[in-house]
Tab-separated table of C-alpha atoms in Angstrom:
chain	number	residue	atom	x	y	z
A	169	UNK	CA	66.438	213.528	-113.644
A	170	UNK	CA	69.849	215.278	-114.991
A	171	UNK	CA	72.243	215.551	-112.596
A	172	UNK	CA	74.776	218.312	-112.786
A	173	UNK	CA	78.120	217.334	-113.457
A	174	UNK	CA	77.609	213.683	-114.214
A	175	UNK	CA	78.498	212.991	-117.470
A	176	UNK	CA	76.642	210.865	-120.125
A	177	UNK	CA	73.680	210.156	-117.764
A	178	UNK	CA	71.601	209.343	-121.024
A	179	UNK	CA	73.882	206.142	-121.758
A	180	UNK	CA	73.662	205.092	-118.180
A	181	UNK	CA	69.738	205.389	-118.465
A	182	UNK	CA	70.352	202.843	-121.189
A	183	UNK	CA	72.137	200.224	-118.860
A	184	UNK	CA	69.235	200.053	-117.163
A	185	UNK	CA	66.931	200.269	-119.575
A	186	UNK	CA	68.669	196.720	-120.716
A	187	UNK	CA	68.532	195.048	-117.294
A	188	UNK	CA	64.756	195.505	-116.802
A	189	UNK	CA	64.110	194.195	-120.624
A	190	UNK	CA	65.863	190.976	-119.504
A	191	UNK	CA	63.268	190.581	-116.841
A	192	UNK	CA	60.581	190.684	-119.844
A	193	UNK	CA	57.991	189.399	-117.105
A	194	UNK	CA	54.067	190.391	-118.406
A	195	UNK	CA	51.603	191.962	-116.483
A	196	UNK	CA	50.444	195.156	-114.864
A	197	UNK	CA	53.651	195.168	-112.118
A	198	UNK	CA	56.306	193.852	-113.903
A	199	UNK	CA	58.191	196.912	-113.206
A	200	UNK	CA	58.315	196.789	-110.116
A	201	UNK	CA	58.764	193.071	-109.865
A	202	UNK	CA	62.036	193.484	-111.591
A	203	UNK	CA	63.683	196.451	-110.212
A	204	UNK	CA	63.141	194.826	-106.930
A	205	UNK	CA	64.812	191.799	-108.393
A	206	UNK	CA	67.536	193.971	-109.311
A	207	UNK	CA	68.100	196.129	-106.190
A	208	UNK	CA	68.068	193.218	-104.106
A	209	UNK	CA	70.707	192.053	-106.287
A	210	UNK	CA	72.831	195.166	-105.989
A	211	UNK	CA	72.392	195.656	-101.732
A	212	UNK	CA	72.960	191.873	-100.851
A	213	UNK	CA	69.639	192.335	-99.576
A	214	UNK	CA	66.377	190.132	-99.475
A	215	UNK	CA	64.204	189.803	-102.255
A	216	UNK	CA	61.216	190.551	-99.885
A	217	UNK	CA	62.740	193.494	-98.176
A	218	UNK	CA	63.558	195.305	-101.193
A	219	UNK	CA	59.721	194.909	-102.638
A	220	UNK	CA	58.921	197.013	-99.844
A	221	UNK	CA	60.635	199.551	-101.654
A	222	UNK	CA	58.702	199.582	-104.971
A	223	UNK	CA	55.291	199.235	-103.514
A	224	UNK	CA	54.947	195.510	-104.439
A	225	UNK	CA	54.396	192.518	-102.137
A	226	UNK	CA	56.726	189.976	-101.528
A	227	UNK	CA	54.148	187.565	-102.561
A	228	UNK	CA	53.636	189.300	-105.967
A	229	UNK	CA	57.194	189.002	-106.856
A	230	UNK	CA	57.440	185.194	-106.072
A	231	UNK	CA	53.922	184.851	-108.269
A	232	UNK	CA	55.401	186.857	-111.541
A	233	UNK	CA	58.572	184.774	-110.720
A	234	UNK	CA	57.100	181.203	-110.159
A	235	UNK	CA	54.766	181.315	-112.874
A	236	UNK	CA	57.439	183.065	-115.525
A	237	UNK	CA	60.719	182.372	-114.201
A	238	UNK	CA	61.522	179.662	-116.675
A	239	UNK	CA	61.527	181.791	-119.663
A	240	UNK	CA	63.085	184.893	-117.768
A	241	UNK	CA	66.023	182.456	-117.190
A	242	UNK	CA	66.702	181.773	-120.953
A	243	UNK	CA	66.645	184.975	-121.465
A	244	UNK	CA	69.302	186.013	-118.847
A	245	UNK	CA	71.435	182.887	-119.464
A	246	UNK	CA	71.262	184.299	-123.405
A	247	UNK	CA	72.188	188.004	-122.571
A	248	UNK	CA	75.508	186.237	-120.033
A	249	UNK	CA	76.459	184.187	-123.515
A	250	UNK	CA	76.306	187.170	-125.763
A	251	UNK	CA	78.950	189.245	-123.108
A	252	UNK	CA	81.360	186.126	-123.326
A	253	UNK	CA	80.972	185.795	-127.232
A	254	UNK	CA	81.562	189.519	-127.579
A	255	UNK	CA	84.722	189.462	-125.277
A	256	UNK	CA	85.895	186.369	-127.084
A	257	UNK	CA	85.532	187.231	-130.650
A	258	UNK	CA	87.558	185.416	-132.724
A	259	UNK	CA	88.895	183.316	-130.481
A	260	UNK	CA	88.625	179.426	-131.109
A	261	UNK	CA	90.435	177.610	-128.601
A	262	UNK	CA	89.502	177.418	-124.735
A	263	UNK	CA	90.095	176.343	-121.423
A	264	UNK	CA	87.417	175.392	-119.849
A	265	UNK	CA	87.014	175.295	-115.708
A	266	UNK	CA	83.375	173.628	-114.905
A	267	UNK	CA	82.296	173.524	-111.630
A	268	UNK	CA	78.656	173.607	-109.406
A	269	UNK	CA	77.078	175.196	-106.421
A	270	UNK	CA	74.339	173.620	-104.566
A	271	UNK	CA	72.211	174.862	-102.054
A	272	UNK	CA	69.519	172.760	-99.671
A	273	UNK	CA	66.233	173.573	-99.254
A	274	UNK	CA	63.047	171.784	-97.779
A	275	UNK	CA	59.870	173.547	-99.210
A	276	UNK	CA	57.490	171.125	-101.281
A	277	UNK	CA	59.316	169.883	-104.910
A	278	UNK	CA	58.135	171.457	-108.138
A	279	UNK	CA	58.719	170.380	-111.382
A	280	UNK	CA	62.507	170.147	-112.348
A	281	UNK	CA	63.366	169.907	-108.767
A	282	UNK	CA	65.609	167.989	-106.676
A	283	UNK	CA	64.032	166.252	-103.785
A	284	UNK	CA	67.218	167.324	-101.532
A	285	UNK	CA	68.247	170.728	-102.918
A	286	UNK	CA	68.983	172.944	-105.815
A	287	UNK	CA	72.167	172.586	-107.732
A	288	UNK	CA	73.626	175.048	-110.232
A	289	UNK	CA	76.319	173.833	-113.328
A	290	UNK	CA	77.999	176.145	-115.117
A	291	UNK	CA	81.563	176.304	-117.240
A	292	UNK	CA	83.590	179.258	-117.635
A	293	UNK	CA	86.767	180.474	-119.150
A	294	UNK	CA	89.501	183.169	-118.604
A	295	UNK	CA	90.255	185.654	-121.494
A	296	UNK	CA	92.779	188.691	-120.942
A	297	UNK	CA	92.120	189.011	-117.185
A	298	UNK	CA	88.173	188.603	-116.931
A	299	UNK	CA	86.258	184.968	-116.350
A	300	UNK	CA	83.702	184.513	-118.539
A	301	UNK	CA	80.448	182.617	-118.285
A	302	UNK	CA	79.713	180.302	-121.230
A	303	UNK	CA	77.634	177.202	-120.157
A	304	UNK	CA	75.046	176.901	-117.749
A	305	UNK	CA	72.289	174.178	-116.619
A	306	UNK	CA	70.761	173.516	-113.242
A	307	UNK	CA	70.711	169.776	-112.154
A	308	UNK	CA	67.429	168.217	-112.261
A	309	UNK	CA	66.413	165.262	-109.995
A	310	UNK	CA	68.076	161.961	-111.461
A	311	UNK	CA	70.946	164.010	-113.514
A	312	UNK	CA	74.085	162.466	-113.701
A	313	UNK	CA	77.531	163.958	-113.303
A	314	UNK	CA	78.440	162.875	-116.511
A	315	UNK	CA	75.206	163.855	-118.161
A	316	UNK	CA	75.499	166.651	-116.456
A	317	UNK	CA	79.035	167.449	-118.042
A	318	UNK	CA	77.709	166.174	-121.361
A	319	UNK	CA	75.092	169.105	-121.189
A	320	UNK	CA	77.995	171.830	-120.929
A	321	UNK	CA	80.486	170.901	-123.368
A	322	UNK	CA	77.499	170.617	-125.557
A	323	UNK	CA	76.939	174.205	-124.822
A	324	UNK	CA	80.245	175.516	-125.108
A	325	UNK	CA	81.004	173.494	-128.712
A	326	UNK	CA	77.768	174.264	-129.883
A	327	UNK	CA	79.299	178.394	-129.404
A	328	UNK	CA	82.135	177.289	-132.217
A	329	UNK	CA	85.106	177.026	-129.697
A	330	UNK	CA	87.928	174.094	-129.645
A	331	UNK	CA	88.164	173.136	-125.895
A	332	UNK	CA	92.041	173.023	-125.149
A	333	UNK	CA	91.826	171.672	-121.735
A	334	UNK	CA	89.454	170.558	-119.389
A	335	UNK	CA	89.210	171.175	-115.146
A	336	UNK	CA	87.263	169.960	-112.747
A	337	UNK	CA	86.961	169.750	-109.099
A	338	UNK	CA	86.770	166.131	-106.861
A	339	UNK	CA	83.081	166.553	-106.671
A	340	UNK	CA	83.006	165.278	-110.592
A	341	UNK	CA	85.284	162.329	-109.676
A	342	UNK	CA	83.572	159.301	-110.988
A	343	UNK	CA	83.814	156.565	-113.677
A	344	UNK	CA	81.572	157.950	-116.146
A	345	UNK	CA	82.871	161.660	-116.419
A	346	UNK	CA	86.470	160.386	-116.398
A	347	UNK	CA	85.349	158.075	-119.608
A	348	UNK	CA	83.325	161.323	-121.188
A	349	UNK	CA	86.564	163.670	-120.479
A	350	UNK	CA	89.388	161.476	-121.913
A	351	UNK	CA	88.302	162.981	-125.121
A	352	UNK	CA	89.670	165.741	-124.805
A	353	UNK	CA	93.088	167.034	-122.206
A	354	UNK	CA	92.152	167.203	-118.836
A	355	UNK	CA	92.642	167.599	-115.130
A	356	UNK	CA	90.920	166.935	-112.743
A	357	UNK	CA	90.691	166.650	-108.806
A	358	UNK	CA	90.653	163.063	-107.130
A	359	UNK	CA	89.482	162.549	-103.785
A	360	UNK	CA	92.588	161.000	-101.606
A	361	UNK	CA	90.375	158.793	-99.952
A	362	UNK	CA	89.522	156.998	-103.309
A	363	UNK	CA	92.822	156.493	-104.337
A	364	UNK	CA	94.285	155.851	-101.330
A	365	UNK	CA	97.752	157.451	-101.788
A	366	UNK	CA	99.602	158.616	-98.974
A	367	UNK	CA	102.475	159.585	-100.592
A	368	UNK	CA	104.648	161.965	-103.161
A	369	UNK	CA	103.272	160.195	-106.542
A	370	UNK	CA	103.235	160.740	-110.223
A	371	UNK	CA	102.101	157.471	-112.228
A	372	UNK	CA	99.527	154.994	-113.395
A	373	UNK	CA	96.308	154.341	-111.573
A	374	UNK	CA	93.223	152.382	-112.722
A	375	UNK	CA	90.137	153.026	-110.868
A	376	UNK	CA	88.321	150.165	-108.709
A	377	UNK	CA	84.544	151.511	-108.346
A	378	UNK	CA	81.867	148.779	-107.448
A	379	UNK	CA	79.578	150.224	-109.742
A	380	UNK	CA	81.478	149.248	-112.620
A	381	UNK	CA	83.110	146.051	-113.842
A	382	UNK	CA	86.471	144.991	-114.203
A	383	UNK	CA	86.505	145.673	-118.108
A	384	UNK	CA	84.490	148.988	-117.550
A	385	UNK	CA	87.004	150.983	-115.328
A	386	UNK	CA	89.181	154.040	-116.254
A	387	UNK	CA	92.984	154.534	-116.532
A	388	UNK	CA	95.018	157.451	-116.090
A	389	UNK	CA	97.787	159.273	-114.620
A	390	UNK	CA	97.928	160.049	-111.020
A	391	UNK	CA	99.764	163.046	-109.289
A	392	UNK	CA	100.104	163.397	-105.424
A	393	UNK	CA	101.617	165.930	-103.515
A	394	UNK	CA	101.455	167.272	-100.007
A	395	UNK	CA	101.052	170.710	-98.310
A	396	UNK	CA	102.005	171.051	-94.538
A	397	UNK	CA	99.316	172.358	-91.873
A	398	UNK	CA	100.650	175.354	-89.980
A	399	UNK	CA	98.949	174.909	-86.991
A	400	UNK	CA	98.611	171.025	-86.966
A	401	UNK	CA	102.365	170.712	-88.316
A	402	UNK	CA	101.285	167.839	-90.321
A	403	UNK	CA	100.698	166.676	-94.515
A	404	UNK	CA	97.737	166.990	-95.861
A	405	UNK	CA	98.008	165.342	-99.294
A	406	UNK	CA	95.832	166.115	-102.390
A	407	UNK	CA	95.670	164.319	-105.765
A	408	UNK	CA	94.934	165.116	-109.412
A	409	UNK	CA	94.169	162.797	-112.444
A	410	UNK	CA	95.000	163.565	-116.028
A	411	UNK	CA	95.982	162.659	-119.457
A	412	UNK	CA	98.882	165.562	-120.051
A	413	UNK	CA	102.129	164.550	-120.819
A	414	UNK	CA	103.758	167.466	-118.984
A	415	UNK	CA	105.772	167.323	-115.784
A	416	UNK	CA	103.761	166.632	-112.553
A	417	UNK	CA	104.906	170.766	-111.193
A	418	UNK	CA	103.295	172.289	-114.576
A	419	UNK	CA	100.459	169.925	-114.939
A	420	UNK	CA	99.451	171.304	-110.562
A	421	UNK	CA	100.597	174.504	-111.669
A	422	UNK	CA	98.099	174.397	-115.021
A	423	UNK	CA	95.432	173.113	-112.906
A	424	UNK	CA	95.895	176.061	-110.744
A	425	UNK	CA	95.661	178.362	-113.111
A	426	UNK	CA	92.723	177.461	-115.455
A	427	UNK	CA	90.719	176.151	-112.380
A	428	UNK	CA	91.338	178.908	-109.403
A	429	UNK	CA	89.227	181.481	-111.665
A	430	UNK	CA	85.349	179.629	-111.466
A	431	UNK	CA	86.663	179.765	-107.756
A	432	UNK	CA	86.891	183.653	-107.929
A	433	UNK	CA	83.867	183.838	-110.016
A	434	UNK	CA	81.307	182.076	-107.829
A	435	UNK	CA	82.611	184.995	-104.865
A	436	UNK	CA	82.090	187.705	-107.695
A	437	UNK	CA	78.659	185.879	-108.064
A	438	UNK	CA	77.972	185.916	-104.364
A	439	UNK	CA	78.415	189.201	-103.816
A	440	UNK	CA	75.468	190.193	-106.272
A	441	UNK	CA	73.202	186.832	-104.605
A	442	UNK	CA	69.680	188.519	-103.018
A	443	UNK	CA	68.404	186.314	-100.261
A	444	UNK	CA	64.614	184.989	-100.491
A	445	UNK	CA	62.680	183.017	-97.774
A	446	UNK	CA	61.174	181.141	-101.135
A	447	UNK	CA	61.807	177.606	-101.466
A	448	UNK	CA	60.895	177.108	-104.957
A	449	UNK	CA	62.851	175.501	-107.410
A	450	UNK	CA	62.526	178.482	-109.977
A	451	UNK	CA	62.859	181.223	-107.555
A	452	UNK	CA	66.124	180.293	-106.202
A	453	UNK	CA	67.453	179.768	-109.798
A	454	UNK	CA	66.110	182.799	-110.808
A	455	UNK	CA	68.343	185.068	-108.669
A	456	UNK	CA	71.144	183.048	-109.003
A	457	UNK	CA	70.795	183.796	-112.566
A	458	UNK	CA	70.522	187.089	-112.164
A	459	UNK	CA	73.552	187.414	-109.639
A	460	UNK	CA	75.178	185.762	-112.401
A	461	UNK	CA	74.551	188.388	-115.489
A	462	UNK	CA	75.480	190.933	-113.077
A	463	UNK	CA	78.493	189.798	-112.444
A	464	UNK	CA	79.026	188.685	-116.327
A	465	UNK	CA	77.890	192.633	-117.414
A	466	UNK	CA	80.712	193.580	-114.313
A	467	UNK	CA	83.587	191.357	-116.489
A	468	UNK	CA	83.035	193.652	-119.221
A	469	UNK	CA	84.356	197.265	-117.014
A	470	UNK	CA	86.447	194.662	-115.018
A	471	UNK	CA	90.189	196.414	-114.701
A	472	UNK	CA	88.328	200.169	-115.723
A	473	UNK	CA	87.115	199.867	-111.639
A	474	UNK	CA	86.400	197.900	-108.909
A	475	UNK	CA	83.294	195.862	-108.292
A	476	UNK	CA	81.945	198.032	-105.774
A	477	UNK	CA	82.513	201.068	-107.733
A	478	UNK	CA	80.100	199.013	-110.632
A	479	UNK	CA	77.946	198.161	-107.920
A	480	UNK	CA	77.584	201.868	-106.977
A	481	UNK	CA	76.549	203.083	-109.934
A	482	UNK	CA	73.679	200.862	-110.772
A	483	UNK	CA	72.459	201.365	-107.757
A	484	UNK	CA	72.178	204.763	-108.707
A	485	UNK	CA	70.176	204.172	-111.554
A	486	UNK	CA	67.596	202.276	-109.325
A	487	UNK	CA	67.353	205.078	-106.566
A	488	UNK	CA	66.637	208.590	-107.689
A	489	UNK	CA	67.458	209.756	-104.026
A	490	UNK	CA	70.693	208.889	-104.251
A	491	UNK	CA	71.662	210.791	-106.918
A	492	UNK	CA	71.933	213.566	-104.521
A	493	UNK	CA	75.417	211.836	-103.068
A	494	UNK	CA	78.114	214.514	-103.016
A	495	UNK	CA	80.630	215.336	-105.696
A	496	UNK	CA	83.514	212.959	-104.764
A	497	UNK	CA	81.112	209.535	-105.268
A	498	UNK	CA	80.423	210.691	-108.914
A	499	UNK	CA	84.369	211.093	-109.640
A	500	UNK	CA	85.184	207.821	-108.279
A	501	UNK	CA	83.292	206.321	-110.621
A	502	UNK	CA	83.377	208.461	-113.823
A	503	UNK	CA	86.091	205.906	-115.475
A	504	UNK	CA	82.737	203.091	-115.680
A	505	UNK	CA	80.844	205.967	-116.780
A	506	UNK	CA	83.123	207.111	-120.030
A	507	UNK	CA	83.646	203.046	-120.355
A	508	UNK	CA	79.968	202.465	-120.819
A	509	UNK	CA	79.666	205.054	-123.424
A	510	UNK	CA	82.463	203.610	-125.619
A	511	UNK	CA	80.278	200.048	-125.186
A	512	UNK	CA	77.007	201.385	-126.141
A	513	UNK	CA	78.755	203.263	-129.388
A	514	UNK	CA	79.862	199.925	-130.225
């Protein structure tokens, strides 16, 4: 269909032309499986709703997904790289935020599973306004924090970049990762409870796990402060370890600003998450994986419009009937269209 008016509707096509080649699922439906996929991405909406849409049943889609999700995922996770790598070019230092989601769920196991849930790794970075996805790996039952860890640095030097600095949040707070990490600068959240300071504090702490001997634990720098409660008109105090030799306000302040991004990120991520009533392992990666390329192929127009504006006009390319919206929904997002153009001359 050509729509009067709408500029450069060819190179749009193309857009998502590219998103249903990275679902390169085989069989008769695999059309359909993926622009549902894809749709339920862009409305927030269930993966089985949306199938209604494209004249596939739910329980197709979960079939084409369960039985070829695996390599669908590598090549999703490889299209996310190749948007960071093109944003980043020539660039060889990083910072490097690395932080996990994890969501429950209580169908039976499958392969690769975790008994108690699902849990998703990945490390990003921040270049010239957009966060960038560069490592990713889902935890598999018995995976270690720091193997875990291990597995993303990997990625990221295996890429060719220098990793500056390092940030983590509480939830990687153990003996092991702080061991892996002293490598290389880094900060990294400590839970208050396991050191135990009440208290303004910037100095030497050595940590006291059980799981480790005497000669076995870590030292490192410790930095406490406090923030009041509002309501509760009380401290709460919060703690940070690292290895910088910087004054306690820049090292907070550095944390601040190399982690808070992921934090962003994973909402940017959210808003593109489909919900499924599947359990499965692979399924639930799957979207998340998805959710996840959106958002990377969003960091690319990021600053040309807004994320709903983006959102808007995939969704367009999805549903013919809406390209009968009036005038004024075209012009708000004609800047993403002219930007696309210039990225598929490239």
């Amino acid at each position: 269909m050509v729509t009067p008016g709408l500029p450069h509707q060819n190179n749009i096509q193309q857009i998502g032309y590219k998103l249903l080649s990275m679902l390169n699922f085989q069989g008769e439906k695999v059309e359909k499986v993926a622009k549902t996929l894809i749709s339920a991405c862009l409305w927030n909406d269930s993966v089985e709703n949306k199938s209604r849409a494209y004249d596939v049943s739910p329980k197709t889609v979960r079939n084409y997904v369960e039985k070829q999700g695996m390599e669908v995922i590598e090549k999703l996770l490889e299209r996310a790289r190749k948007i960071s790598l093109e944003i980043l070019k020539g660039v060889k230092e990083i910072d490097l935020s690395i932080d996990w989601t994890t969501k429950t769920w209580y169908g039976k196991p499958v392969k690769g599973s975790s008994e108690k849930g699902n849990s998703w790794n990945y490390a990003t970075t921040k270049y010239k306004g957009k966060v960038l996805l560069l490592a990713f790996i889902p935890q598999v039952n018995g995976m270690t924090k720091d193997e875990i860890m291990k597995a993303l640095v990997e990625q990221v030097m295996a890429m060719g970049f220098k990793i500056r600095l390092i940030t983590l949040d509480a939830g990687f707070y153990t003996v092991d990762v702080l061991n892996f990490i002293s490598q290389f600068k880094y900060i990294i959240a400590v839970p208050v409870g396991d050191v135990k300071v009440f208290e303004e504090f910037d100095g030497d702490y050595k940590t006291n796990s059980k799981r480790h001997r005497r000669d076995e634990q870590v030292k490192f720098r410790l930095l406490v402060y406090s923030k009041e409660k509002v309501r509760r008109k009380s401290l709460v105090y919060f703690a940070r370890a690292t290895n910088l030799d910087l004054s306690k306000r820049k090292v907070l302040d550095l944390y601040n600003k190399v982690r808070g991004p992921i934090e962003t990120s994973y909402r940017n991520i959210k808003a593109f998450l489909p919900f499924t009533s599947s359990t499965k392992f692979v399924f639930r990666t799957l979207i998340f994986v998805l959710a996840l390329v959106l958002y990377s192929l969003y960091t690319i127009f990021k600053g040309e419009v807004r994320r709903e504006q983006f959102r808007i006009l995939l969704i367009l390319l999805f549903s013919d009937d809406l390209f009968y919206l009036k005038d004024f929904l075209f012009k708000s997002i004609e800047p993403l269209i002219y930007t696309i153009d210039l990225f598929l001359r490239r």
